[in-house]
Amino acid sequence: MDLSCYVIDSNGFIVISKQRNEVGRFFGEVDGSVMSQLLRMGMFKRISLYDYQAMCKVNPHSASSARPLLSPFYNVMAALKWFTSNVLLFLLDFNVYGLWHSDRFVEAKASFHASSKKSKGDILQPCDTEYPSFVYEPSIKETNSVIKCGRCQKVFVIQQIPDSNLLLMVVQADCDCSRQYSPITMEPREVKYNASVKCDRMKSQKIRRRPESCHAYHPQENAKDCGGAAEIRISAILFLTSLFVSTLIHR
């Protein structure tokens, strides 16, 4: 029997594994069948977290009914904006040294194309996202189970490591359950609000504002305690020493 051994933390992330590329990844992405069984057994609980300062990609296929009325002007402005942005990106990536060395010019050209492709595809806007998180239930110290995957059965054993937040897991590796169980990921999902909820959500957000008064002075403050780093003063000893050394060198 081929076995795979893992050490995972209380949030399901792999700490130790035989495969180096698995270290640091969420265990549900590596083996969705075992993680699904642990969720059903209650050893791990799934909770939802929200990010109210996320950035989401803009749908490029979204259309507006007002755009066709301004289509000629919009096309000219879009072409001008594209030309200006690409020229600025090229000037940032290109240096004068490349005029004399063709290899530097090729590197600058390649980085320019890579950055321009990235800037075209990543159009982001502020949004709210929801993403899952998984927490270990410490009341369950040890458990095992059998997962039926078509013609084979996957056996696994998991046990808490004493005096730590780590879990030791041994999984049967010669039974593939990827067709029956898809990986469990932690990818964020954009939260879509309807009109009423979106209006209430915007009203509940606190608007940043400056303080009503400026407190630039306090009667108990001693101005002599402030540092004088902003003042530039020349050291006479250092200046004379430098002058004497330079005179000896030029002789």
PDB file of C-alpha atoms in Angstrom:
ATOM      1  CA  MET A   1       0.000   0.000   0.000  1.00  0.00           C
ATOM      2  CA  ASP A   2       1.344   3.408  -1.007  1.00  0.00           C
ATOM      3  CA  LEU A   3       0.937   6.017   1.748  1.00  0.00           C
ATOM      4  CA  SER A   4       1.182   9.814   1.820  1.00  0.00           C
ATOM      5  CA  CYS A   5       1.987  11.537   5.106  1.00  0.00           C
ATOM      6  CA  TYR A   6       1.144  15.134   5.898  1.00  0.00           C
ATOM      7  CA  VAL A   7       1.402  17.525   8.803  1.00  0.00           C
ATOM      8  CA  ILE A   8      -1.263  20.236   8.560  1.00  0.00           C
ATOM      9  CA  ASP A   9      -2.130  23.127  10.841  1.00  0.00           C
ATOM     10  CA  SER A  10      -5.455  24.003  12.429  1.00  0.00           C
ATOM     11  CA  ASN A  11      -6.554  25.858   9.272  1.00  0.00           C
ATOM     12  CA  GLY A  12      -5.827  22.989   6.903  1.00  0.00           C
ATOM     13  CA  PHE A  13      -2.565  24.238   5.387  1.00  0.00           C
ATOM     14  CA  ILE A  14       0.199  21.726   4.733  1.00  0.00           C
ATOM     15  CA  VAL A  15       3.283  22.247   6.893  1.00  0.00           C
ATOM     16  CA  ILE A  16       5.230  19.056   6.086  1.00  0.00           C
ATOM     17  CA  SER A  17       4.895  16.816   3.032  1.00  0.00           C
ATOM     18  CA  LYS A  18       7.022  14.494   0.925  1.00  0.00           C
ATOM     19  CA  GLN A  19       6.328  16.714  -2.087  1.00  0.00           C
ATOM     20  CA  ARG A  20       7.940  20.135  -1.719  1.00  0.00           C
ATOM     21  CA  ASN A  21       5.440  21.808  -4.033  1.00  0.00           C
ATOM     22  CA  GLU A  22       2.619  20.873  -1.636  1.00  0.00           C
ATOM     23  CA  VAL A  23       4.089  22.677   1.389  1.00  0.00           C
ATOM     24  CA  GLY A  24       2.173  25.878   2.150  1.00  0.00           C
ATOM     25  CA  ARG A  25      -0.877  24.896   0.085  1.00  0.00           C
ATOM     26  CA  PHE A  26      -4.352  24.282   1.434  1.00  0.00           C
ATOM     27  CA  PHE A  27      -4.929  20.553   1.888  1.00  0.00           C
ATOM     28  CA  GLY A  28      -8.327  20.702   0.159  1.00  0.00           C
ATOM     29  CA  GLU A  29      -6.603  21.727  -3.070  1.00  0.00           C
ATOM     30  CA  VAL A  30      -4.312  18.675  -2.867  1.00  0.00           C
ATOM     31  CA  ASP A  31      -6.930  16.097  -1.839  1.00  0.00           C
ATOM     32  CA  GLY A  32     -10.542  17.234  -2.033  1.00  0.00           C
ATOM     33  CA  SER A  33     -11.948  13.819  -1.106  1.00  0.00           C
ATOM     34  CA  VAL A  34     -10.313  13.641   2.335  1.00  0.00           C
ATOM     35  CA  MET A  35     -11.088  17.289   3.118  1.00  0.00           C
ATOM     36  CA  SER A  36     -14.738  16.768   2.148  1.00  0.00           C
ATOM     37  CA  GLN A  37     -14.926  13.781   4.490  1.00  0.00           C
ATOM     38  CA  LEU A  38     -13.351  15.763   7.340  1.00  0.00           C
ATOM     39  CA  LEU A  39     -15.967  18.488   6.848  1.00  0.00           C
ATOM     40  CA  ARG A  40     -18.774  15.938   6.953  1.00  0.00           C
ATOM     41  CA  MET A  41     -17.350  14.348  10.089  1.00  0.00           C
ATOM     42  CA  GLY A  42     -17.124  17.740  11.814  1.00  0.00           C
ATOM     43  CA  MET A  43     -13.377  17.692  12.350  1.00  0.00           C
ATOM     44  CA  PHE A  44     -13.105  20.863  10.286  1.00  0.00           C
ATOM     45  CA  LYS A  45     -15.656  23.632  10.065  1.00  0.00           C
ATOM     46  CA  ARG A  46     -16.109  25.987   7.170  1.00  0.00           C
ATOM     47  CA  ILE A  47     -16.677  29.666   7.907  1.00  0.00           C
ATOM     48  CA  SER A  48     -17.126  32.589   5.531  1.00  0.00           C
ATOM     49  CA  LEU A  49     -14.924  35.673   5.720  1.00  0.00           C
ATOM     50  CA  TYR A  50     -15.512  38.947   3.910  1.00  0.00           C
ATOM     51  CA  ASP A  51     -13.127  41.434   2.390  1.00  0.00           C
ATOM     52  CA  TYR A  52     -14.728  44.862   2.062  1.00  0.00           C
ATOM     53  CA  GLN A  53     -11.651  46.419   0.446  1.00  0.00           C
ATOM     54  CA  ALA A  54     -11.088  43.947  -2.387  1.00  0.00           C
ATOM     55  CA  MET A  55     -10.495  44.645  -6.060  1.00  0.00           C
ATOM     56  CA  CYS A  56     -12.416  42.721  -8.728  1.00  0.00           C
ATOM     57  CA  LYS A  57     -11.943  42.509 -12.470  1.00  0.00           C
ATOM     58  CA  VAL A  58     -14.321  44.526 -14.608  1.00  0.00           C
ATOM     59  CA  ASN A  59     -16.400  42.561 -17.092  1.00  0.00           C
ATOM     60  CA  PRO A  60     -15.167  43.724 -20.529  1.00  0.00           C
ATOM     61  CA  HIS A  61     -18.442  42.669 -22.175  1.00  0.00           C
ATOM     62  CA  SER A  62     -20.598  45.008 -20.111  1.00  0.00           C
ATOM     63  CA  ALA A  63     -22.351  47.528 -22.324  1.00  0.00           C
ATOM     64  CA  SER A  64     -24.217  50.753 -21.781  1.00  0.00           C
ATOM     65  CA  SER A  65     -27.057  52.181 -23.820  1.00  0.00           C
ATOM     66  CA  ALA A  66     -25.391  55.632 -23.863  1.00  0.00           C
ATOM     67  CA  ARG A  67     -22.179  54.483 -25.508  1.00  0.00           C
ATOM     68  CA  PRO A  68     -23.453  54.213 -29.135  1.00  0.00           C
ATOM     69  CA  LEU A  69     -24.400  57.904 -29.085  1.00  0.00           C
ATOM     70  CA  LEU A  70     -20.765  58.844 -28.453  1.00  0.00           C
ATOM     71  CA  SER A  71     -19.158  56.044 -30.465  1.00  0.00           C
ATOM     72  CA  PRO A  72     -17.033  58.208 -32.857  1.00  0.00           C
ATOM     73  CA  PHE A  73     -15.700  60.440 -30.104  1.00  0.00           C
ATOM     74  CA  TYR A  74     -15.234  57.486 -27.764  1.00  0.00           C
ATOM     75  CA  ASN A  75     -13.230  55.532 -30.343  1.00  0.00           C
ATOM     76  CA  VAL A  76     -10.899  58.484 -30.970  1.00  0.00           C
ATOM     77  CA  MET A  77     -10.343  59.036 -27.241  1.00  0.00           C
ATOM     78  CA  ALA A  78      -9.817  55.308 -26.642  1.00  0.00           C
ATOM     79  CA  ALA A  79      -7.212  55.142 -29.432  1.00  0.00           C
ATOM     80  CA  LEU A  80      -5.441  58.237 -28.087  1.00  0.00           C
ATOM     81  CA  LYS A  81      -5.453  56.832 -24.566  1.00  0.00           C
ATOM     82  CA  TRP A  82      -4.081  53.498 -25.780  1.00  0.00           C
ATOM     83  CA  PHE A  83      -1.293  55.188 -27.760  1.00  0.00           C
ATOM     84  CA  THR A  84      -0.314  57.472 -24.865  1.00  0.00           C
ATOM     85  CA  SER A  85      -0.260  54.673 -22.288  1.00  0.00           C
ATOM     86  CA  ASN A  86       1.844  52.417 -24.512  1.00  0.00           C
ATOM     87  CA  VAL A  87       4.322  55.213 -25.238  1.00  0.00           C
ATOM     88  CA  LEU A  88       4.682  55.926 -21.513  1.00  0.00           C
ATOM     89  CA  LEU A  89       5.155  52.232 -20.732  1.00  0.00           C
ATOM     90  CA  PHE A  90       7.790  51.980 -23.452  1.00  0.00           C
ATOM     91  CA  LEU A  91       9.678  55.009 -22.111  1.00  0.00           C
ATOM     92  CA  LEU A  92       9.610  53.560 -18.594  1.00  0.00           C
ATOM     93  CA  ASP A  93      10.982  50.204 -19.739  1.00  0.00           C
ATOM     94  CA  PHE A  94      13.479  51.551 -22.288  1.00  0.00           C
ATOM     95  CA  ASN A  95      16.769  53.205 -21.406  1.00  0.00           C
ATOM     96  CA  VAL A  96      19.297  55.170 -23.439  1.00  0.00           C
ATOM     97  CA  TYR A  97      21.922  52.513 -22.816  1.00  0.00           C
ATOM     98  CA  GLY A  98      19.984  50.210 -25.129  1.00  0.00           C
ATOM     99  CA  LEU A  99      20.869  52.423 -28.125  1.00  0.00           C
ATOM    100  CA  TRP A 100      24.413  51.076 -28.026  1.00  0.00           C
ATOM    101  CA  HIS A 101      23.655  47.500 -26.944  1.00  0.00           C
ATOM    102  CA  SER A 102      21.081  45.527 -28.888  1.00  0.00           C
ATOM    103  CA  ASP A 103      20.650  42.860 -26.181  1.00  0.00           C
ATOM    104  CA  ARG A 104      19.482  45.478 -23.683  1.00  0.00           C
ATOM    105  CA  PHE A 105      17.069  46.772 -26.292  1.00  0.00           C
ATOM    106  CA  VAL A 106      15.623  43.275 -26.767  1.00  0.00           C
ATOM    107  CA  GLU A 107      15.168  42.872 -22.992  1.00  0.00           C
ATOM    108  CA  ALA A 108      13.430  46.250 -22.743  1.00  0.00           C
ATOM    109  CA  LYS A 109      11.170  45.378 -25.652  1.00  0.00           C
ATOM    110  CA  ALA A 110      10.223  42.022 -24.115  1.00  0.00           C
ATOM    111  CA  SER A 111       9.451  43.568 -20.725  1.00  0.00           C
ATOM    112  CA  PHE A 112       7.433  46.279 -22.462  1.00  0.00           C
ATOM    113  CA  HIS A 113       5.235  43.717 -24.216  1.00  0.00           C
ATOM    114  CA  ALA A 114       4.767  41.743 -20.984  1.00  0.00           C
ATOM    115  CA  SER A 115       3.768  44.819 -18.985  1.00  0.00           C
ATOM    116  CA  SER A 116       1.433  46.071 -21.712  1.00  0.00           C
ATOM    117  CA  LYS A 117      -0.346  42.694 -21.878  1.00  0.00           C
ATOM    118  CA  LYS A 118      -0.720  42.670 -18.105  1.00  0.00           C
ATOM    119  CA  SER A 119      -2.090  46.212 -18.013  1.00  0.00           C
ATOM    120  CA  LYS A 120      -4.649  45.410 -20.708  1.00  0.00           C
ATOM    121  CA  GLY A 121      -6.045  42.340 -18.949  1.00  0.00           C
ATOM    122  CA  ASP A 122      -6.181  43.612 -15.360  1.00  0.00           C
ATOM    123  CA  ILE A 123      -8.906  46.251 -15.160  1.00  0.00           C
ATOM    124  CA  LEU A 124      -9.962  46.349 -11.521  1.00  0.00           C
ATOM    125  CA  GLN A 125     -12.612  48.134  -9.491  1.00  0.00           C
ATOM    126  CA  PRO A 126     -13.435  48.178  -5.737  1.00  0.00           C
ATOM    127  CA  CYS A 127     -15.783  45.405  -4.604  1.00  0.00           C
ATOM    128  CA  ASP A 128     -16.738  43.124  -1.704  1.00  0.00           C
ATOM    129  CA  THR A 129     -15.625  39.498  -1.777  1.00  0.00           C
ATOM    130  CA  GLU A 130     -16.463  36.400   0.235  1.00  0.00           C
ATOM    131  CA  TYR A 131     -13.922  33.629   0.738  1.00  0.00           C
ATOM    132  CA  PRO A 132     -14.000  30.425   2.802  1.00  0.00           C
ATOM    133  CA  SER A 133     -11.835  29.594   5.777  1.00  0.00           C
ATOM    134  CA  PHE A 134     -11.511  26.277   7.600  1.00  0.00           C
ATOM    135  CA  VAL A 135     -11.004  25.786  11.328  1.00  0.00           C
ATOM    136  CA  TYR A 136     -10.130  22.603  13.187  1.00  0.00           C
ATOM    137  CA  GLU A 137     -12.467  21.386  15.923  1.00  0.00           C
ATOM    138  CA  PRO A 138     -10.114  20.589  18.870  1.00  0.00           C
ATOM    139  CA  SER A 139     -12.612  18.321  20.645  1.00  0.00           C
ATOM    140  CA  ILE A 140     -11.885  15.578  18.056  1.00  0.00           C
ATOM    141  CA  LYS A 141      -8.385  14.314  18.822  1.00  0.00           C
ATOM    142  CA  GLU A 142      -8.239  11.384  16.407  1.00  0.00           C
ATOM    143  CA  THR A 143     -10.368   9.851  13.677  1.00  0.00           C
ATOM    144  CA  ASN A 144     -10.217   7.618  10.604  1.00  0.00           C
ATOM    145  CA  SER A 145     -12.510   6.841   7.727  1.00  0.00           C
ATOM    146  CA  VAL A 146     -12.867   5.052   4.399  1.00  0.00           C
ATOM    147  CA  ILE A 147     -13.831   6.880   1.196  1.00  0.00           C
ATOM    148  CA  LYS A 148     -15.357   4.862  -1.645  1.00  0.00           C
ATOM    149  CA  CYS A 149     -14.062   6.028  -5.008  1.00  0.00           C
ATOM    150  CA  GLY A 150     -15.430   3.786  -7.731  1.00  0.00           C
ATOM    151  CA  ARG A 151     -13.340   0.622  -7.861  1.00  0.00           C
ATOM    152  CA  CYS A 152     -11.091   1.496  -4.926  1.00  0.00           C
ATOM    153  CA  GLN A 153     -11.372   2.691  -1.349  1.00  0.00           C
ATOM    154  CA  LYS A 154      -9.210   5.391   0.192  1.00  0.00           C
ATOM    155  CA  VAL A 155      -8.315   4.955   3.860  1.00  0.00           C
ATOM    156  CA  PHE A 156      -6.956   7.808   5.958  1.00  0.00           C
ATOM    157  CA  VAL A 157      -6.066   8.373   9.611  1.00  0.00           C
ATOM    158  CA  ILE A 158      -5.659  11.768  11.266  1.00  0.00           C
ATOM    159  CA  GLN A 159      -4.434  12.512  14.772  1.00  0.00           C
ATOM    160  CA  GLN A 160      -3.712  15.664  16.727  1.00  0.00           C
ATOM    161  CA  ILE A 161      -0.065  16.264  17.674  1.00  0.00           C
ATOM    162  CA  PRO A 162       0.032  16.930  21.449  1.00  0.00           C
ATOM    163  CA  ASP A 163       0.786  20.440  22.701  1.00  0.00           C
ATOM    164  CA  SER A 164       0.505  22.001  19.249  1.00  0.00           C
ATOM    165  CA  ASN A 165      -2.012  23.167  16.664  1.00  0.00           C
ATOM    166  CA  LEU A 166      -0.761  20.563  14.161  1.00  0.00           C
ATOM    167  CA  LEU A 167      -2.351  17.372  12.853  1.00  0.00           C
ATOM    168  CA  LEU A 168      -0.634  14.251  11.517  1.00  0.00           C
ATOM    169  CA  MET A 169      -2.432  12.694   8.564  1.00  0.00           C
ATOM    170  CA  VAL A 170      -1.708   9.422   6.752  1.00  0.00           C
ATOM    171  CA  VAL A 171      -3.608   8.893   3.480  1.00  0.00           C
ATOM    172  CA  GLN A 172      -3.715   5.939   1.109  1.00  0.00           C
ATOM    173  CA  ALA A 173      -2.129   7.332  -2.057  1.00  0.00           C
ATOM    174  CA  ASP A 174      -2.835   4.557  -4.568  1.00  0.00           C
ATOM    175  CA  CYS A 175      -6.579   5.332  -4.768  1.00  0.00           C
ATOM    176  CA  ASP A 176      -7.443   8.290  -6.985  1.00  0.00           C
ATOM    177  CA  CYS A 177     -10.715  10.063  -6.097  1.00  0.00           C
ATOM    178  CA  SER A 178     -10.271  13.148  -8.275  1.00  0.00           C
ATOM    179  CA  ARG A 179     -13.126  12.116 -10.602  1.00  0.00           C
ATOM    180  CA  GLN A 180     -15.652  11.816  -7.784  1.00  0.00           C
ATOM    181  CA  TYR A 181     -14.392  14.745  -5.640  1.00  0.00           C
ATOM    182  CA  SER A 182     -13.239  18.069  -6.983  1.00  0.00           C
ATOM    183  CA  PRO A 183     -10.571  20.100  -5.113  1.00  0.00           C
ATOM    184  CA  ILE A 184     -11.732  22.460  -2.378  1.00  0.00           C
ATOM    185  CA  THR A 185     -10.241  25.888  -3.021  1.00  0.00           C
ATOM    186  CA  MET A 186     -10.199  29.140  -1.095  1.00  0.00           C
ATOM    187  CA  GLU A 187     -10.800  31.374  -4.093  1.00  0.00           C
ATOM    188  CA  PRO A 188     -12.721  34.576  -3.243  1.00  0.00           C
ATOM    189  CA  ARG A 189     -16.125  35.215  -4.773  1.00  0.00           C
ATOM    190  CA  GLU A 190     -17.529  38.645  -5.519  1.00  0.00           C
ATOM    191  CA  VAL A 191     -20.601  39.501  -3.476  1.00  0.00           C
ATOM    192  CA  LYS A 192     -23.451  40.777  -5.636  1.00  0.00           C
ATOM    193  CA  TYR A 193     -25.914  43.086  -3.926  1.00  0.00           C
ATOM    194  CA  ASN A 194     -29.390  43.971  -5.076  1.00  0.00           C
ATOM    195  CA  ALA A 195     -30.479  47.611  -5.268  1.00  0.00           C
ATOM    196  CA  SER A 196     -31.841  47.946  -1.709  1.00  0.00           C
ATOM    197  CA  VAL A 197     -28.989  46.079  -0.008  1.00  0.00           C
ATOM    198  CA  LYS A 198     -26.397  48.008  -2.000  1.00  0.00           C
ATOM    199  CA  CYS A 199     -27.974  51.290  -0.958  1.00  0.00           C
ATOM    200  CA  ASP A 200     -27.956  50.286   2.725  1.00  0.00           C
ATOM    201  CA  ARG A 201     -24.392  49.036   2.381  1.00  0.00           C
ATOM    202  CA  MET A 202     -23.216  52.389   1.021  1.00  0.00           C
ATOM    203  CA  LYS A 203     -25.044  54.277   3.775  1.00  0.00           C
ATOM    204  CA  SER A 204     -23.402  52.162   6.476  1.00  0.00           C
ATOM    205  CA  GLN A 205     -19.886  52.872   5.218  1.00  0.00           C
ATOM    206  CA  LYS A 206     -18.127  55.543   7.235  1.00  0.00           C
ATOM    207  CA  ILE A 207     -16.752  58.435   5.224  1.00  0.00           C
ATOM    208  CA  ARG A 208     -13.234  59.494   6.105  1.00  0.00           C
ATOM    209  CA  ARG A 209     -12.923  63.115   7.134  1.00  0.00           C
ATOM    210  CA  ARG A 210     -10.292  65.372   8.565  1.00  0.00           C
ATOM    211  CA  PRO A 211     -10.340  66.390  12.246  1.00  0.00           C
ATOM    212  CA  GLU A 212     -12.355  69.509  12.972  1.00  0.00           C
ATOM    213  CA  SER A 213      -9.424  71.293  14.617  1.00  0.00           C
ATOM    214  CA  CYS A 214      -5.646  71.203  14.224  1.00  0.00           C
ATOM    215  CA  HIS A 215      -3.579  70.319  17.322  1.00  0.00           C
ATOM    216  CA  ALA A 216      -0.154  71.589  16.316  1.00  0.00           C
ATOM    217  CA  TYR A 217       0.839  72.733  19.808  1.00  0.00           C
ATOM    218  CA  HIS A 218       0.400  71.534  23.381  1.00  0.00           C
ATOM    219  CA  PRO A 219       1.287  73.612  26.455  1.00  0.00           C
ATOM    220  CA  GLN A 220       3.082  70.664  28.121  1.00  0.00           C
ATOM    221  CA  GLU A 221       5.265  70.060  25.073  1.00  0.00           C
ATOM    222  CA  ASN A 222       8.937  70.969  25.326  1.00  0.00           C
ATOM    223  CA  ALA A 223      10.260  72.116  21.959  1.00  0.00           C
ATOM    224  CA  LYS A 224      13.865  71.439  23.062  1.00  0.00           C
ATOM    225  CA  ASP A 225      13.179  67.700  23.078  1.00  0.00           C
ATOM    226  CA  CYS A 226      12.573  67.702  19.322  1.00  0.00           C
ATOM    227  CA  GLY A 227      15.330  66.414  17.099  1.00  0.00           C
ATOM    228  CA  GLY A 228      17.384  68.699  14.890  1.00  0.00           C
ATOM    229  CA  ALA A 229      17.805  66.311  11.985  1.00  0.00           C
ATOM    230  CA  ALA A 230      16.370  68.827   9.547  1.00  0.00           C
ATOM    231  CA  GLU A 231      19.228  71.258  10.197  1.00  0.00           C
ATOM    232  CA  ILE A 232      22.390  70.768   8.134  1.00  0.00           C
ATOM    233  CA  ARG A 233      25.562  71.828   9.920  1.00  0.00           C
ATOM    234  CA  ILE A 234      29.137  71.349   8.820  1.00  0.00           C
ATOM    235  CA  SER A 235      31.644  69.828  11.238  1.00  0.00           C
ATOM    236  CA  ALA A 236      34.762  71.964  11.394  1.00  0.00           C
ATOM    237  CA  ILE A 237      36.975  69.081  12.552  1.00  0.00           C
ATOM    238  CA  LEU A 238      35.719  66.781   9.819  1.00  0.00           C
ATOM    239  CA  PHE A 239      36.133  69.486   7.177  1.00  0.00           C
ATOM    240  CA  LEU A 240      39.738  70.290   8.184  1.00  0.00           C
ATOM    241  CA  THR A 241      40.634  66.600   8.351  1.00  0.00           C
ATOM    242  CA  SER A 242      39.230  65.973   4.869  1.00  0.00           C
ATOM    243  CA  LEU A 243      41.065  69.013   3.496  1.00  0.00           C
ATOM    244  CA  PHE A 244      44.352  67.874   5.053  1.00  0.00           C
ATOM    245  CA  VAL A 245      44.021  64.324   3.692  1.00  0.00           C
ATOM    246  CA  SER A 246      43.146  65.524   0.185  1.00  0.00           C
ATOM    247  CA  THR A 247      46.174  67.840   0.205  1.00  0.00           C
ATOM    248  CA  LEU A 248      48.483  64.963   1.132  1.00  0.00           C
ATOM    249  CA  ILE A 249      47.045  62.755  -1.602  1.00  0.00           C
ATOM    250  CA  HIS A 250      47.464  65.349  -4.355  1.00  0.00           C
ATOM    251  CA  ARG A 251      51.085  65.903  -3.422  1.00  0.00           C
TER     252      ARG A 251
END
